[in-house]
Tab-separated table of C-alpha atoms in Angstrom:
chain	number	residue	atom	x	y	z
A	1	UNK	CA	0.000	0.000	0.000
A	2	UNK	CA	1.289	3.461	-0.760
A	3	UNK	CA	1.972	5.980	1.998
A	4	UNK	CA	-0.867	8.525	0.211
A	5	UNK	CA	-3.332	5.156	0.833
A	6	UNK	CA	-2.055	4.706	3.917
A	7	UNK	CA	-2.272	8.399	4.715
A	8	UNK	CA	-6.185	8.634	3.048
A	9	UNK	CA	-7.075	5.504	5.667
A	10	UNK	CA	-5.588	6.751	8.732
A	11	UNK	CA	-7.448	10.281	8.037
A	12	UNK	CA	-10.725	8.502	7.240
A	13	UNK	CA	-10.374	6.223	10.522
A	14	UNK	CA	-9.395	9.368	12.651
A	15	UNK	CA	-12.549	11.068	11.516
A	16	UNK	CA	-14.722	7.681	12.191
A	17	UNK	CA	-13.705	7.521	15.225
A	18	UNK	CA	-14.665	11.048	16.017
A	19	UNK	CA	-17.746	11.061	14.155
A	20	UNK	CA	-18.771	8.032	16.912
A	21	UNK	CA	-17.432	9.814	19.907
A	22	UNK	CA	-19.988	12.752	18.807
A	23	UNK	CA	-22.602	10.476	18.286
A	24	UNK	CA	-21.923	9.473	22.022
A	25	UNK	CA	-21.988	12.853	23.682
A	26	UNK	CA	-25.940	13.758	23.075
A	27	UNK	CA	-28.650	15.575	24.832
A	28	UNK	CA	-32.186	14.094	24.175
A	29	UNK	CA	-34.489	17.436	23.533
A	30	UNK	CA	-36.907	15.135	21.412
A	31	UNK	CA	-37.086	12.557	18.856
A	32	UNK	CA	-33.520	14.081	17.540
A	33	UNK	CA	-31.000	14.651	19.911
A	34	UNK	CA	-28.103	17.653	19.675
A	35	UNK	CA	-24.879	15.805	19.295
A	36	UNK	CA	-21.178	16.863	18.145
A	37	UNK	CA	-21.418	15.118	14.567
A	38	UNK	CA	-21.922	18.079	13.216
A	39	UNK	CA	-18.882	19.830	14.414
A	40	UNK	CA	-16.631	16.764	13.325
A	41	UNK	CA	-18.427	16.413	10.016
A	42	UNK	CA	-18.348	19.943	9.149
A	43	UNK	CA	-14.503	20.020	9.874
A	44	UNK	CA	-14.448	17.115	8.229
A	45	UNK	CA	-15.625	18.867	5.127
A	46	UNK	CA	-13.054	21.451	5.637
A	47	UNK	CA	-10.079	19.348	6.167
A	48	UNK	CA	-10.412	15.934	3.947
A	49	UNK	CA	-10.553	14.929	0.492
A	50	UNK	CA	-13.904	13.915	-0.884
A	51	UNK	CA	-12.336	10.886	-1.114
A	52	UNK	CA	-11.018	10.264	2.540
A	53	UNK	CA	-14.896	12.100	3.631
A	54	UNK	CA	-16.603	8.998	1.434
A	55	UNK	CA	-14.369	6.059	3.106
A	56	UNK	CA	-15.254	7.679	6.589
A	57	UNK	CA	-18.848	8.145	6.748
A	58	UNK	CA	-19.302	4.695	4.286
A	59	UNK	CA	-17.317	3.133	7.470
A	60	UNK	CA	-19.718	5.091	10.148
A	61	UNK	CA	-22.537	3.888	8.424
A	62	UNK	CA	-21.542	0.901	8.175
A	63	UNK	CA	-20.387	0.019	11.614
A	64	UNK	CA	-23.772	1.506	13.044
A	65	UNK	CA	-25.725	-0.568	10.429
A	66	UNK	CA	-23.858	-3.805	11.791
A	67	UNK	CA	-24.857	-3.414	15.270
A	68	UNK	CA	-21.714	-1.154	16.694
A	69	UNK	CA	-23.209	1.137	18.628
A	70	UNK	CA	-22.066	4.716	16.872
A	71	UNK	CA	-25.180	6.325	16.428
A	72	UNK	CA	-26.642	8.905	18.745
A	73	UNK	CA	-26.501	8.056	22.149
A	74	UNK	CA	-24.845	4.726	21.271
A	75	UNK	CA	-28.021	3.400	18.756
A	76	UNK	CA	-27.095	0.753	15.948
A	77	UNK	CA	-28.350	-1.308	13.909
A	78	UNK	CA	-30.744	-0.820	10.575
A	79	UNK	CA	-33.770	-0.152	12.814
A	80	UNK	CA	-31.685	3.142	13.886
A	81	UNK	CA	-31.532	4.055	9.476
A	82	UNK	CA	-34.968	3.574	9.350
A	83	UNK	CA	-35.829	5.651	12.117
A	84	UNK	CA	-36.010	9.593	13.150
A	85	UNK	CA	-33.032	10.157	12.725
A	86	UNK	CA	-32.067	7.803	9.933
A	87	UNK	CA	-32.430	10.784	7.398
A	88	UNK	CA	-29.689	12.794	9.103
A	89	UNK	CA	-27.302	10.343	9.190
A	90	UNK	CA	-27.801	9.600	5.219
A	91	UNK	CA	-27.480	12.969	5.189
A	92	UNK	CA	-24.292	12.988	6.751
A	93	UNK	CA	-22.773	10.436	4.718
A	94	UNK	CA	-23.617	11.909	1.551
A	95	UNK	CA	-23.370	15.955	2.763
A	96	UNK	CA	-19.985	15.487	4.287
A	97	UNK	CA	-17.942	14.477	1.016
A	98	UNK	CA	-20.211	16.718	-0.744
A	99	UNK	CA	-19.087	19.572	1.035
A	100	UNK	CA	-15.857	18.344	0.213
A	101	UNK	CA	-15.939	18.457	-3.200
A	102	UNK	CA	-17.419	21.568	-3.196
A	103	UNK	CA	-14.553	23.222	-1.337
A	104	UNK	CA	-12.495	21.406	-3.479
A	105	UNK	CA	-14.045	22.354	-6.750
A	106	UNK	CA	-13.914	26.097	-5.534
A	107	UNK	CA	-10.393	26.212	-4.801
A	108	UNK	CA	-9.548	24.399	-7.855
A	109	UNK	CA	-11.408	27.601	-9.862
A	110	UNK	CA	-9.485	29.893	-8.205
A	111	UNK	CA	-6.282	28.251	-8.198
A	112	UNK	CA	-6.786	27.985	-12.390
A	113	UNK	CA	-7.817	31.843	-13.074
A	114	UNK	CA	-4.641	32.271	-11.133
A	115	UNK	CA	-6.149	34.713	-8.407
A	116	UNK	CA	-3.862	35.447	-5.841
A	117	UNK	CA	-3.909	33.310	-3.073
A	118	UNK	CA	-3.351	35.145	0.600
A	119	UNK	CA	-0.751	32.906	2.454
A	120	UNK	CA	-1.301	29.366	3.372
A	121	UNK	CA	-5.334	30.139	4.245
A	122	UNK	CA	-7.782	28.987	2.137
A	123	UNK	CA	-10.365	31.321	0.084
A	124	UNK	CA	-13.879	31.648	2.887
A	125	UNK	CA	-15.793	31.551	0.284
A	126	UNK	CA	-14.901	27.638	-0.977
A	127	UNK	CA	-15.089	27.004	3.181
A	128	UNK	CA	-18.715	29.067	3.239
A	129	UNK	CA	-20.105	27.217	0.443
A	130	UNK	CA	-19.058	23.933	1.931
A	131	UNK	CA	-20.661	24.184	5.156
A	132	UNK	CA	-23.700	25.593	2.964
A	133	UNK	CA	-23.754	22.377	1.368
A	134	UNK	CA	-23.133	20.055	4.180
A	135	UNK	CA	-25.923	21.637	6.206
A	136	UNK	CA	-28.336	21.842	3.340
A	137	UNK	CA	-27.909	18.345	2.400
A	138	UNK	CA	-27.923	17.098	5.848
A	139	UNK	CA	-31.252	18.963	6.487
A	140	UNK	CA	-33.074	18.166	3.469
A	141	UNK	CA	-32.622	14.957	4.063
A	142	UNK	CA	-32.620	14.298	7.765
A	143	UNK	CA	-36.132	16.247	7.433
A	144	UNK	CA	-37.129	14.102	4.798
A	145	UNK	CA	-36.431	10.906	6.843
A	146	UNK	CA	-38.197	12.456	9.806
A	147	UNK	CA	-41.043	13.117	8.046
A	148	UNK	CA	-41.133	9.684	6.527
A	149	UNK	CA	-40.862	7.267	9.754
A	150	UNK	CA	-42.662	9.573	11.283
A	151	UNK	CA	-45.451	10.281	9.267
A	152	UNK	CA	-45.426	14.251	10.576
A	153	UNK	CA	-46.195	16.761	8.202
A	154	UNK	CA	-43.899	19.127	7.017
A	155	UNK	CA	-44.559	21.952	8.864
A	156	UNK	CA	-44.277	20.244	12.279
A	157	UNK	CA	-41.177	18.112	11.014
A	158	UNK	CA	-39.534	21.547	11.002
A	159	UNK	CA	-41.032	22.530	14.155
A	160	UNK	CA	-39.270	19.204	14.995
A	161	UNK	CA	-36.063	18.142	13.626
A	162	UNK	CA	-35.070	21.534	11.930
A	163	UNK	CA	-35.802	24.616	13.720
A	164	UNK	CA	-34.286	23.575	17.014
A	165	UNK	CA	-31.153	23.179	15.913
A	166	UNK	CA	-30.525	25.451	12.747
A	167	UNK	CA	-28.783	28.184	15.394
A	168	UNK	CA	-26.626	25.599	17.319
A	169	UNK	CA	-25.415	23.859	14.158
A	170	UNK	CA	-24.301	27.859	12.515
A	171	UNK	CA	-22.568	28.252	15.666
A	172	UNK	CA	-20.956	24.416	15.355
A	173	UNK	CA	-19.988	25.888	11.530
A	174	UNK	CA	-18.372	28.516	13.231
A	175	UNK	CA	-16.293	26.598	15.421
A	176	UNK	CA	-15.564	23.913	12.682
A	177	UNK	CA	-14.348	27.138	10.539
A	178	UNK	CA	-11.446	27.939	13.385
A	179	UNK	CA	-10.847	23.975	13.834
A	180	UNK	CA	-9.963	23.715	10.003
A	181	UNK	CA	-7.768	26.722	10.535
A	182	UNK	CA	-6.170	25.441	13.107
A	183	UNK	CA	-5.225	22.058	11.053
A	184	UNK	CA	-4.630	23.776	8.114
A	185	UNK	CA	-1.847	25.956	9.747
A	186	UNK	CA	-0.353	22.463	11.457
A	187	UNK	CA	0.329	21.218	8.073
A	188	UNK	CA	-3.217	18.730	8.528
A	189	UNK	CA	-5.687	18.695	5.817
A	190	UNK	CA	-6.363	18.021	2.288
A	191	UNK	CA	-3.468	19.152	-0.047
């Protein structure tokens, strides 16, 4: 195995493993509990490939779906998918490397017109737009999950599973932001 593969696998384990530690640390305030996924998911967005983002959350998934307890508040198993929360961890799995690719498709634009690039930090705007996706995707579809094991209507599925947390999870962006600063400058990251 080459050390990039070996590098890629280590990364995507790392993040597992935190992804399941912020599963672990929730606080019930309904049907969907606040955890710290989306802090590690949306530095995860930040700071991995789309490739190393894929092989983690396929892994999380994965694991939970097998019976290891990762999910929120240490749930597994495919009853957990096809429950309340089911949606948002889909969501997860597909937002994060999404967000991914959309950072790195941004910085890729910039990086071809040749626009100046201020010191080692990346552009805001390919970090903005990532988070923008990641939390988009996560919500459409965590609401849309919600909505179907639930059999809620819309308007109280947002009442639900959206609105509670839409402040918390900007302010978890926020932090995420600094975090992927704070790799980027240790030499961490996507390169």
């Amino acid at each position: 195995m080459t050390r990039t593969r070996t590098a890629v696998l280590v990364r995507a384990a790392l993040v597992t493993a935190l992804i399941a530690a912020g599963a672990l640390i929730a606080v019930p305030i309904g049907p969907v509990p606040i955890t710290l996924q989306v802090l590690v998911l949306a530095t995860a967005a930040l700071v991995l490939t789309p490739t190393e983002a894929l092989v983690a959350l396929v892994v999380y998934v994965a694991l939970g779906a097998a019976g290891i307890p990762v999910f929120a508040g240490g749930g597994a198993g495919p009853g957990v998918l096809l429950g309340p929360t089911g949606g948002f961890i889909v969501g997860f799995a597909l937002a994060t490397p999404l967000g991914a690719l959309t950072r790195t498709w941004l910085e890729t634009r910039r990086t071809s017109a040749r626009l100046p690039r201020p010191g080692a930090r990346r552009i805001p705007l390919a970090d903005c737009a990532a988070l923008l996706v990641f939390l988009s995707v996560t919500y459409a579809l965590g609401f849309l999950g919600f909505m179907l094991a639930t059999g809620r209507p819309a308007g109280e599925t947002i009442a639900i599973a959206v609105a509670p947390f839409a402040l918390i999870d900007l302010a978890k962006c926020a932090v995420a932001l600094a975090v992927a600063r704070a790799v980027r400058a240790a030499g961490g990251g996507a390169r």
